[in-house]
Amino acid sequence: MTETLGESPKPIRSRRNVRGMRFEEMNQWTMDSPEDSDTPFGVREYLQTTLRQRNQATQALIEVPPNVDPNVWVYEHLREVCIELNFFIAYLRDECTRESCPEMVVGEWRFLCAAHRPPQSCAALEYIVHTHNGATSCLTDIKHFPFLARVPERSMKMLKDIARRLDRVFAHAYHNHRKTFLNFENHYRTYSRFSALINRYSIVQANEQTMPELARA
Ligand SMILES: [Zn+2]
Ligand SMILES: [Zn+2]
């Protein structure tokens, strides 16, 4: 007699922090794929869960999961980079001042801030904060990114513009605030992920990147 074994049901793991949970118990769930989610935000939840585990190599973190549109994957990664940029700004705030950095410079380049019409010169930290605000409001604007499963072609140009400016933010810190950049990077690895992403998916061409080549992923 042949016995047919039915597939045993997957154990249901709660992906929520609940009241009364101990700190070390929080955010401890895992996901094998975006399809594990029971919400429409599967790709975002999967990416956030994977990033929290912090034990994966950078290249593995940016590999697009099966059945996910690569442009959506890039979009979700850039959203996370912007969230982490909040912490980076807090790291930089005390030393990137109007006195130390009265203009947005990266090596010999000077950049005007696109948050103004027409673009104008801002102190580096202001450029960084304005760029961060502009990127965040663009990425969360349903007009530009109305779908969870695909990115409209016209919005890809916006992603590329945002990524080009974010590259300058990291490069400014690398050139002018190296110790702080490295402290932040040791903890969050935001730039290495960002750099691997923009190169892997050709979001910013190599000759448009301002970070020195030796520091890129
Ligand atoms: Zn500075
Ligand atoms: Zn500005």
Coordinates of C-alpha atoms in Angstrom, one line a residue, residues 84-181:
E84 CA 18.4 55.1 6.7
L85 CA 19.5 58.5 5.4
N86 CA 17.5 60.0 8.3
F87 CA 20.0 58.3 10.7
F88 CA 22.9 59.3 8.5
I89 CA 21.9 63.0 8.7
A90 CA 21.8 62.7 12.5
Y91 CA 25.4 61.3 12.3
L92 CA 26.5 64.2 10.1
R93 CA 24.7 67.1 11.7
D94 CA 27.3 68.1 14.3
E95 CA 30.3 68.2 11.9
C96 CA 28.8 69.1 8.5
T97 CA 28.0 72.7 9.2
R98 CA 27.6 76.0 7.3
E99 CA 31.2 76.8 8.5
S100 CA 32.8 73.5 7.5
C101 CA 30.9 73.0 4.3
P102 CA 29.2 76.2 3.0
E103 CA 28.6 74.6 -0.4
M104 CA 27.8 71.1 -1.6
V105 CA 31.1 69.9 -2.8
V106 CA 32.4 66.5 -3.8
G107 CA 36.1 66.7 -4.4
E108 CA 36.4 69.4 -7.1
W109 CA 32.7 69.3 -8.1
R110 CA 30.2 71.8 -6.8
F111 CA 26.5 71.0 -7.0
L112 CA 23.4 73.2 -7.0
C113 CA 20.4 72.1 -5.0
A114 CA 17.5 71.0 -7.2
A115 CA 15.0 71.6 -4.4
H116 CA 14.8 75.2 -5.5
R117 CA 13.5 76.8 -8.7
P118 CA 15.9 77.7 -10.2
P119 CA 18.4 75.4 -8.5
Q120 CA 20.6 77.3 -6.0
S121 CA 23.7 76.8 -3.9
C122 CA 22.9 75.4 -0.5
A123 CA 25.3 74.5 2.4
A124 CA 26.1 70.8 2.1
L125 CA 23.9 69.7 5.0
E126 CA 21.0 71.7 3.7
Y127 CA 21.6 70.1 0.2
I128 CA 21.5 66.7 1.9
V129 CA 18.4 67.5 3.9
H130 CA 16.6 69.1 0.9
T131 CA 17.6 66.1 -1.3
H132 CA 16.4 63.7 1.3
N133 CA 13.0 65.5 1.7
G134 CA 12.6 65.7 -2.1
A135 CA 13.4 62.1 -2.6
T136 CA 11.1 60.9 0.2
S137 CA 8.2 62.9 -1.0
C138 CA 8.7 61.8 -4.6
L139 CA 9.0 58.1 -3.6
T140 CA 5.9 58.2 -1.5
D141 CA 3.8 60.1 -4.1
I142 CA 1.1 57.9 -5.4
K143 CA 1.0 60.0 -8.6
H144 CA 4.4 58.8 -9.6
F145 CA 4.3 55.4 -8.0
P146 CA 0.7 54.3 -8.1
F147 CA 1.3 50.5 -8.3
L148 CA 2.9 48.0 -6.0
A149 CA 3.8 45.5 -8.7
R150 CA 5.4 47.8 -11.3
V151 CA 7.0 51.2 -11.8
P152 CA 5.7 53.3 -14.7
E153 CA 8.4 53.9 -17.3
R154 CA 8.2 57.7 -16.8
S155 CA 8.9 57.3 -13.1
M156 CA 12.1 55.3 -13.7
K157 CA 13.8 58.6 -14.7
M158 CA 12.8 60.0 -11.3
L159 CA 14.4 57.0 -9.6
K160 CA 17.6 57.6 -11.6
D161 CA 17.7 61.3 -10.7
I162 CA 17.1 60.5 -7.0
A163 CA 19.9 57.9 -7.0
R164 CA 22.3 60.3 -8.7
R165 CA 21.8 62.9 -6.0
L166 CA 22.0 60.3 -3.2
D167 CA 25.4 59.2 -4.6
R168 CA 26.6 62.7 -4.1
V169 CA 25.4 62.8 -0.5
F170 CA 27.5 59.6 0.3
A171 CA 30.4 60.9 -1.7
H172 CA 30.4 64.3 0.2
A173 CA 30.5 62.4 3.5
Y174 CA 33.2 60.1 2.2
H175 CA 35.4 63.0 1.1
N176 CA 34.8 65.4 4.0
H177 CA 33.6 63.4 7.0
R178 CA 35.4 60.1 6.4
K179 CA 35.4 58.8 10.0
T180 CA 31.6 59.5 10.4
F181 CA 30.9 57.9 7.0

